[in-house]
mmCIF file of C-alpha atoms in Angstrom:
data_model
loop_
_atom_site.group_PDB
_atom_site.id
_atom_site.type_symbol
_atom_site.label_atom_id
_atom_site.label_comp_id
_atom_site.label_asym_id
_atom_site.label_seq_id
_atom_site.Cartn_x
_atom_site.Cartn_y
_atom_site.Cartn_z
ATOM 1 C CA MET A 17 -7.656 22.000 9.176
ATOM 2 C CA ASN A 18 -6.941 18.408 10.181
ATOM 3 C CA LEU A 19 -5.770 15.489 8.097
ATOM 4 C CA ARG A 20 -9.310 14.169 7.619
ATOM 5 C CA ASP A 21 -10.475 17.528 6.255
ATOM 6 C CA PHE A 22 -7.459 17.648 3.950
ATOM 7 C CA LEU A 23 -8.200 14.208 2.540
ATOM 8 C CA LYS A 24 -11.831 15.221 1.964
ATOM 9 C CA LYS A 25 -10.897 18.544 0.387
ATOM 10 C CA ILE A 26 -8.467 17.364 -2.249
ATOM 11 C CA LYS A 27 -9.824 15.985 -5.486
ATOM 12 C CA GLU A 28 -7.228 13.253 -5.643
ATOM 13 C CA LEU A 29 -3.901 12.339 -4.148
ATOM 14 C CA PRO A 30 -1.021 12.008 -6.586
ATOM 15 C CA THR A 31 -1.283 8.519 -8.039
ATOM 16 C CA ILE A 32 1.153 5.857 -9.109
ATOM 17 C CA SER A 33 0.484 3.354 -11.860
ATOM 18 C CA ALA A 34 -2.150 0.664 -11.556
ATOM 19 C CA VAL A 35 0.678 -1.824 -12.061
ATOM 20 C CA ALA A 36 2.471 -0.617 -8.920
ATOM 21 C CA ASN A 37 -0.777 -0.724 -6.959
ATOM 22 C CA GLU A 38 -1.323 -4.314 -8.067
ATOM 23 C CA ILE A 39 2.251 -5.312 -7.215
ATOM 24 C CA ASN A 40 1.845 -3.895 -3.701
ATOM 25 C CA ASP A 41 -1.576 -5.483 -3.247
ATOM 26 C CA ARG A 42 -0.459 -8.943 -4.327
ATOM 27 C CA ASP A 43 2.776 -8.688 -2.372
ATOM 28 C CA GLN A 44 0.903 -7.921 0.853
ATOM 29 C CA ASN A 45 -1.370 -10.907 0.232
ATOM 30 C CA ASP A 46 1.578 -13.239 -0.476
ATOM 31 C CA ALA A 47 0.258 -13.760 -3.998
ATOM 32 C CA LEU A 48 3.222 -12.237 -5.843
ATOM 33 C CA THR A 49 5.603 -14.662 -7.544
ATOM 34 C CA ALA A 50 8.379 -14.153 -10.071
ATOM 35 C CA LYS A 51 6.007 -15.245 -12.841
ATOM 36 C CA THR A 52 3.109 -12.988 -11.795
ATOM 37 C CA LEU A 53 5.500 -10.055 -11.271
ATOM 38 C CA GLY A 54 6.691 -10.364 -14.867
ATOM 39 C CA THR A 55 3.141 -10.663 -16.150
ATOM 40 C CA ILE A 56 1.980 -7.572 -14.236
ATOM 41 C CA ILE A 57 4.899 -5.380 -15.354
ATOM 42 C CA THR A 58 4.564 -6.319 -19.032
ATOM 43 C CA ARG A 59 0.980 -5.047 -19.062
ATOM 44 C CA ASP A 60 2.488 -1.534 -19.013
ATOM 45 C CA PRO A 61 4.733 -1.064 -22.075
ATOM 46 C CA ALA A 62 6.258 2.205 -20.799
ATOM 47 C CA LEU A 63 7.108 0.689 -17.426
ATOM 48 C CA THR A 64 8.495 -2.415 -19.134
ATOM 49 C CA ALA A 65 10.774 -0.292 -21.330
ATOM 50 C CA THR A 66 12.044 1.715 -18.361
ATOM 51 C CA VAL A 67 12.699 -1.368 -16.233
ATOM 52 C CA LEU A 68 14.711 -2.912 -19.076
ATOM 53 C CA LYS A 69 16.567 0.361 -19.687
ATOM 54 C CA LEU A 70 17.648 0.517 -16.051
ATOM 55 C CA ALA A 71 18.378 -3.206 -15.839
ATOM 56 C CA ASN A 72 20.782 -2.774 -18.771
ATOM 57 C CA SER A 73 22.417 0.369 -17.384
ATOM 58 C CA ALA A 74 26.001 0.455 -16.156
ATOM 59 C CA TYR A 75 24.608 0.580 -12.617
ATOM 60 C CA TYR A 76 23.827 -3.136 -12.752
ATOM 61 C CA GLY A 77 26.856 -3.993 -14.873
ATOM 62 C CA MET A 78 25.322 -6.769 -16.946
ATOM 63 C CA ALA A 79 27.704 -8.366 -19.470
ATOM 64 C CA ARG A 80 24.849 -9.372 -21.794
ATOM 65 C CA GLU A 81 21.751 -7.392 -22.739
ATOM 66 C CA ILE A 82 18.580 -8.232 -20.828
ATOM 67 C CA THR A 83 15.717 -8.284 -23.337
ATOM 68 C CA SER A 84 12.716 -9.415 -21.272
ATOM 69 C CA ILE A 85 11.241 -8.864 -17.828
ATOM 70 C CA GLU A 86 11.341 -12.604 -17.177
ATOM 71 C CA ARG A 87 15.076 -12.608 -17.914
ATOM 72 C CA ALA A 88 15.561 -9.542 -15.709
ATOM 73 C CA VAL A 89 13.849 -11.296 -12.800
ATOM 74 C CA THR A 90 16.031 -14.384 -13.325
ATOM 75 C CA ILE A 91 19.322 -12.486 -13.517
ATOM 76 C CA LEU A 92 18.789 -9.572 -11.121
ATOM 77 C CA GLY A 93 16.349 -11.253 -8.746
ATOM 78 C CA PHE A 94 12.694 -10.976 -7.810
ATOM 79 C CA ASP A 95 13.134 -8.311 -5.107
ATOM 80 C CA THR A 96 15.384 -6.125 -7.279
ATOM 81 C CA ILE A 97 12.904 -6.006 -10.173
ATOM 82 C CA LYS A 98 9.901 -5.588 -7.873
ATOM 83 C CA ASN A 99 11.511 -2.620 -6.110
ATOM 84 C CA LEU A 100 12.738 -1.195 -9.402
ATOM 85 C CA ALA A 101 9.195 -1.211 -10.800
ATOM 86 C CA LEU A 102 7.860 0.444 -7.638
ATOM 87 C CA THR A 103 10.627 3.066 -7.621
ATOM 88 C CA ILE A 104 9.985 3.945 -11.274
ATOM 89 C CA SER A 105 6.282 4.399 -10.493
ATOM 90 C CA VAL A 106 7.045 6.710 -7.567
ATOM 91 C CA PHE A 107 9.644 8.544 -9.667
ATOM 92 C CA HIS A 108 6.952 9.741 -12.087
ATOM 93 C CA VAL A 109 5.141 11.518 -9.234
ATOM 94 C CA PHE A 110 8.216 13.784 -9.014
ATOM 95 C CA LYS A 111 7.976 14.873 -12.659
ATOM 96 C CA ASN A 112 8.024 18.628 -13.272
ATOM 97 C CA GLN A 113 4.622 20.306 -13.419
ATOM 98 C CA ASP A 114 3.436 23.709 -14.591
ATOM 99 C CA GLY A 115 3.610 26.336 -11.864
ATOM 100 C CA GLN A 116 5.396 24.066 -9.411
ATOM 101 C CA LEU A 117 6.252 25.634 -6.053
ATOM 102 C CA PHE A 118 9.622 23.983 -5.585
ATOM 103 C CA ASP A 119 12.239 21.985 -7.448
ATOM 104 C CA LEU A 120 10.667 18.537 -7.877
ATOM 105 C CA LYS A 121 13.785 17.301 -9.662
ATOM 106 C CA GLY A 122 15.923 18.371 -6.717
ATOM 107 C CA LEU A 123 13.516 16.697 -4.303
ATOM 108 C CA TRP A 124 13.674 13.475 -6.350
ATOM 109 C CA TYR A 125 17.465 13.413 -6.203
ATOM 110 C CA HIS A 126 17.317 14.183 -2.473
ATOM 111 C CA SER A 127 14.888 11.298 -1.966
ATOM 112 C CA LEU A 128 17.157 9.038 -4.028
ATOM 113 C CA GLY A 129 20.071 10.084 -1.808
ATOM 114 C CA VAL A 130 18.098 9.386 1.365
ATOM 115 C CA GLY A 131 17.085 5.981 -0.007
ATOM 116 C CA LEU A 132 20.677 5.029 -0.801
ATOM 117 C CA ALA A 133 21.938 6.334 2.547
ATOM 118 C CA ALA A 134 19.235 4.376 4.405
ATOM 119 C CA LYS A 135 20.138 1.265 2.406
ATOM 120 C CA HIS A 136 23.848 1.473 3.242
ATOM 121 C CA LEU A 137 23.195 2.268 6.891
ATOM 122 C CA SER A 138 20.913 -0.747 7.157
ATOM 123 C CA LEU A 139 23.542 -2.961 5.496
ATOM 124 C CA HIS A 140 25.859 -2.146 8.411
ATOM 125 C CA SER A 141 23.217 -2.368 11.130
ATOM 126 C CA PRO A 142 23.087 -5.637 13.087
ATOM 127 C CA MET A 143 19.437 -4.812 13.786
ATOM 128 C CA LEU A 144 18.677 -5.430 10.099
ATOM 129 C CA ALA A 145 21.268 -8.094 9.305
ATOM 130 C CA CYS A 146 18.838 -10.920 10.066
ATOM 131 C CA ASP A 147 16.674 -10.107 7.026
ATOM 132 C CA LYS A 148 18.418 -9.681 3.679
ATOM 133 C CA THR A 149 15.385 -7.913 2.171
ATOM 134 C CA LEU A 150 15.435 -5.016 4.657
ATOM 135 C CA PRO A 151 18.151 -2.883 2.987
ATOM 136 C CA GLU A 152 15.969 -2.677 -0.146
ATOM 137 C CA GLN A 153 12.968 -1.870 2.039
ATOM 138 C CA ALA A 154 14.996 0.918 3.657
ATOM 139 C CA PHE A 155 15.792 2.216 0.170
ATOM 140 C CA ILE A 156 12.091 2.350 -0.807
ATOM 141 C CA CYS A 157 11.193 4.032 2.495
ATOM 142 C CA GLY A 158 13.851 6.670 1.807
ATOM 143 C CA ILE A 159 12.422 7.267 -1.669
ATOM 144 C CA LEU A 160 8.946 7.690 -0.167
ATOM 145 C CA HIS A 161 9.761 9.742 2.930
ATOM 146 C CA ASP A 162 8.904 13.220 1.544
ATOM 147 C CA ILE A 163 6.033 12.402 -0.827
ATOM 148 C CA GLY A 164 3.554 14.266 1.389
ATOM 149 C CA LYS A 165 5.174 17.523 0.272
ATOM 150 C CA ILE A 166 3.986 16.832 -3.273
ATOM 151 C CA ALA A 167 0.388 16.450 -2.061
ATOM 152 C CA PHE A 168 0.645 19.831 -0.310
ATOM 153 C CA ALA A 169 2.094 21.547 -3.385
ATOM 154 C CA GLN A 170 -0.598 20.161 -5.698
ATOM 155 C CA ASN A 171 -3.604 20.677 -3.436
ATOM 156 C CA LEU A 172 -2.712 23.509 -1.024
ATOM 157 C CA PRO A 173 -0.474 25.807 -3.109
ATOM 158 C CA ALA A 174 -1.117 28.979 -1.102
ATOM 159 C CA GLU A 175 -0.469 27.297 2.224
ATOM 160 C CA MET A 176 2.571 25.457 0.848
ATOM 161 C CA GLY A 177 3.959 28.721 -0.519
ATOM 162 C CA GLU A 178 3.765 30.263 2.950
ATOM 163 C CA ILE A 179 5.294 27.136 4.519
ATOM 164 C CA LEU A 180 8.258 27.297 2.146
ATOM 165 C CA LYS A 181 8.678 31.030 2.729
ATOM 166 C CA GLN A 182 8.798 30.612 6.504
ATOM 167 C CA THR A 183 11.069 27.581 6.237
ATOM 168 C CA ARG A 184 13.637 29.418 4.123
ATOM 169 C CA SER A 185 13.605 32.600 6.177
ATOM 170 C CA GLY A 186 13.428 31.194 9.720
ATOM 171 C CA THR A 187 15.021 28.628 11.985
ATOM 172 C CA ALA A 188 12.107 26.226 12.469
ATOM 173 C CA ALA A 189 12.028 22.936 10.582
ATOM 174 C CA GLN A 190 9.521 22.643 7.728
ATOM 175 C CA HIS A 191 7.472 19.897 9.387
ATOM 176 C CA GLU A 192 7.020 22.140 12.469
ATOM 177 C CA ILE A 193 5.828 25.049 10.306
ATOM 178 C CA GLU A 194 3.429 22.722 8.469
ATOM 179 C CA LYS A 195 1.930 21.709 11.806
ATOM 180 C CA ASN A 196 1.490 25.348 12.807
ATOM 181 C CA ILE A 197 -0.168 26.365 9.534
ATOM 182 C CA LEU A 198 -2.108 23.221 8.574
ATOM 183 C CA GLY A 199 -2.523 21.349 11.837
ATOM 184 C CA PHE A 200 -0.602 18.331 10.473
ATOM 185 C CA ASN A 201 2.606 17.705 8.532
ATOM 186 C CA HIS A 202 3.948 16.095 5.361
ATOM 187 C CA GLN A 203 4.680 12.880 7.269
ATOM 188 C CA LYS A 204 0.974 12.334 7.920
ATOM 189 C CA ALA A 205 0.034 13.287 4.348
ATOM 190 C CA GLY A 206 2.760 10.986 3.017
ATOM 191 C CA GLN A 207 1.457 8.114 5.115
ATOM 192 C CA ALA A 208 -2.004 8.662 3.599
ATOM 193 C CA MET A 209 -0.522 8.626 0.092
ATOM 194 C CA ALA A 210 1.425 5.424 0.746
ATOM 195 C CA ASN A 211 -1.766 3.858 2.054
ATOM 196 C CA SER A 212 -3.669 4.858 -1.092
ATOM 197 C CA TRP A 213 -0.876 3.253 -3.138
ATOM 198 C CA ASN A 214 -1.135 -0.026 -1.191
ATOM 199 C CA PHE A 215 2.384 0.173 0.250
ATOM 200 C CA PRO A 216 2.906 -2.028 3.320
ATOM 201 C CA GLU A 217 1.880 -0.695 6.715
ATOM 202 C CA ASP A 218 5.520 -0.800 7.860
ATOM 203 C CA TYR A 219 6.452 1.652 5.105
ATOM 204 C CA GLN A 220 3.579 3.938 6.090
ATOM 205 C CA THR A 221 4.821 3.941 9.682
ATOM 206 C CA VAL A 222 8.359 4.840 8.606
ATOM 207 C CA ILE A 223 7.052 7.781 6.549
ATOM 208 C CA ARG A 224 4.998 9.004 9.519
ATOM 209 C CA LEU A 225 7.898 8.749 11.993
ATOM 210 C CA HIS A 226 10.907 9.815 9.912
ATOM 211 C CA HIS A 227 11.146 13.088 11.849
ATOM 212 C CA ALA A 228 10.217 11.457 15.182
ATOM 213 C CA PRO A 229 12.579 8.491 15.665
ATOM 214 C CA SER A 230 12.118 8.516 19.433
ATOM 215 C CA ALA A 231 8.546 7.279 18.904
ATOM 216 C CA ALA A 232 9.934 4.238 17.086
ATOM 217 C CA ILE A 233 12.748 3.636 19.569
ATOM 218 C CA THR A 234 10.308 3.448 22.469
ATOM 219 C CA GLY A 235 8.193 0.889 20.600
ATOM 220 C CA ASP A 236 8.664 -2.862 20.644
ATOM 221 C CA ASN A 237 9.106 -3.467 16.904
ATOM 222 C CA ALA A 238 12.838 -3.785 16.180
ATOM 223 C CA LYS A 239 12.314 -3.774 12.414
ATOM 224 C CA ILE A 240 10.327 -0.522 12.464
ATOM 225 C CA THR A 241 12.898 1.051 14.783
ATOM 226 C CA ALA A 242 15.748 0.163 12.458
ATOM 227 C CA LEU A 243 13.919 1.298 9.307
ATOM 228 C CA VAL A 244 12.879 4.617 10.895
ATOM 229 C CA MET A 245 16.394 5.249 12.201
ATOM 230 C CA SER A 246 17.995 4.402 8.850
ATOM 231 C CA VAL A 247 15.738 6.901 7.021
ATOM 232 C CA TYR A 248 16.080 9.529 9.786
ATOM 233 C CA LEU A 249 19.870 9.301 9.746
ATOM 234 C CA GLY A 250 19.941 8.851 5.968
ATOM 235 C CA ASN A 251 18.079 12.157 5.627
ATOM 236 C CA LYS A 252 20.727 13.936 7.708
ATOM 237 C CA ILE A 253 23.558 12.387 5.711
ATOM 238 C CA ALA A 254 21.953 13.120 2.323
ATOM 239 C CA LYS A 255 21.605 16.780 3.316
ATOM 240 C CA ALA A 256 25.160 16.967 4.640
ATOM 241 C CA LEU A 257 26.500 15.466 1.402
ATOM 242 C CA HIS A 258 24.251 17.753 -0.703
ATOM 243 C CA LEU A 259 22.618 14.841 -2.496
ATOM 244 C CA GLY A 260 19.760 16.526 -4.317
ATOM 245 C CA GLU A 261 17.853 19.415 -2.799
ATOM 246 C CA SER A 262 15.431 19.108 0.092
ATOM 247 C CA THR A 263 12.727 21.769 0.443
ATOM 248 C CA ASP A 264 13.989 22.258 4.012
ATOM 249 C CA PRO A 265 17.558 23.665 3.944
ATOM 250 C CA HIS A 266 18.139 23.310 7.682
ATOM 251 C CA MET A 267 20.944 20.927 8.591
ATOM 252 C CA ALA A 268 20.989 18.647 11.621
ATOM 253 C CA LYS A 269 24.138 17.084 13.055
ATOM 254 C CA VAL A 270 24.665 13.357 13.077
ATOM 255 C CA THR A 271 24.898 12.498 16.782
ATOM 256 C CA PRO A 272 26.503 9.542 18.558
ATOM 257 C CA ASP A 273 22.989 8.465 19.589
ATOM 258 C CA ASP A 274 21.903 8.345 15.931
ATOM 259 C CA ILE A 275 24.669 5.868 15.152
ATOM 260 C CA ARG A 276 24.254 3.947 18.390
ATOM 261 C CA ASN A 277 20.513 3.509 17.850
ATOM 262 C CA LEU A 278 21.266 1.617 14.625
ATOM 263 C CA GLY A 279 23.943 -0.454 16.323
ATOM 264 C CA ILE A 280 26.606 0.870 13.940
ATOM 265 C CA ASN A 281 30.225 1.245 15.007
ATOM 266 C CA LYS A 282 31.134 4.926 14.619
ATOM 267 C CA GLU A 283 34.518 3.959 13.168
ATOM 268 C CA SER A 284 32.703 2.446 10.170
ATOM 269 C CA LEU A 285 30.786 5.662 9.338
ATOM 270 C CA PRO A 286 33.446 7.139 6.976
ATOM 271 C CA ALA A 287 33.422 3.928 4.908
ATOM 272 C CA ILE A 288 29.594 3.960 4.825
ATOM 273 C CA ILE A 289 29.595 7.579 3.623
ATOM 274 C CA LYS A 290 32.123 6.697 0.923
ATOM 275 C CA ASP A 291 29.869 3.869 -0.282
ATOM 276 C CA ILE A 292 26.850 6.223 -0.306
ATOM 277 C CA ARG A 293 28.719 8.812 -2.387
ATOM 278 C CA GLU A 294 29.917 6.220 -4.891
ATOM 279 C CA GLU A 295 26.546 4.540 -5.375
ATOM 280 C CA TYR A 296 24.782 7.894 -5.635
ATOM 281 C CA THR A 297 27.106 8.886 -8.505
ATOM 282 C CA GLN A 298 26.359 5.580 -10.242
ATOM 283 C CA CYS A 299 22.621 6.080 -9.699
ATOM 284 C CA LEU A 300 22.649 9.535 -11.258
ATOM 285 C CA GLU A 301 24.027 8.068 -14.469
ATOM 286 C CA ALA A 302 21.220 5.480 -14.591
ATOM 287 C CA TRP A 303 18.357 7.602 -13.224
ATOM 288 C CA SER A 304 18.328 10.499 -15.644
ATOM 289 C CA TYR A 305 15.376 12.770 -14.955
ATOM 290 C CA GLU A 306 14.116 12.173 -18.493
ATOM 291 C CA LEU A 307 13.287 8.482 -17.863
#
């Protein structure tokens, strides 16, 4: 099987809300403003309620209650509310399902950990310092990095069961076993999902390359390189810190090259890890799995 056959075979990829699709579509066409963002979100009462619940959580530390999306955008900022709405929409794809093959809740918390690790790494990377929006983009890319696994579980349960069995019992990484059994891996499937959800092409590239950072390093796009490296290294750190539960238990060491490729001083890594741990704890309080 190849990716094209897979996409033809499945009835539908896991979907996010129409609101999130519209946010992504308008954002890519430079037609998303603070006013239109608020209007789009309020069309979905459940999403509106969840955004306001999170905006009022201790994580954001607001002194006064935020009672409207427009107020949330004003106080917390356009990018924060936009990314919060998108993250909530992706979060619902990780909801428990009957007969699930692996712990979707654990994978969600792992993805949250990778997102936070990528965000903090990018905050300390001079490669990303020129654009203040990139840490939040790194966070979203971390949230999205393993979504292809959900497509496999929902549409190829027998094959995914064998992939998980071999991953847990052997030494090969899951994405290598996927390639052997299916002919392609969860990175490629995840890229296809992100495309169907109208996420930016940069995000799709990061999903596709998060296990192959050398392909980004040899390219000429510094932003893509930094985003890929932040998610790649963030994945290693999230596993090492046991943030959530990846479907692939194999650990990989953080190497000097990993840190150097992001332009981070190795002496600052302990402080970065401390920040990741602290924010992850705060996030768990806000992001209950029952949202």
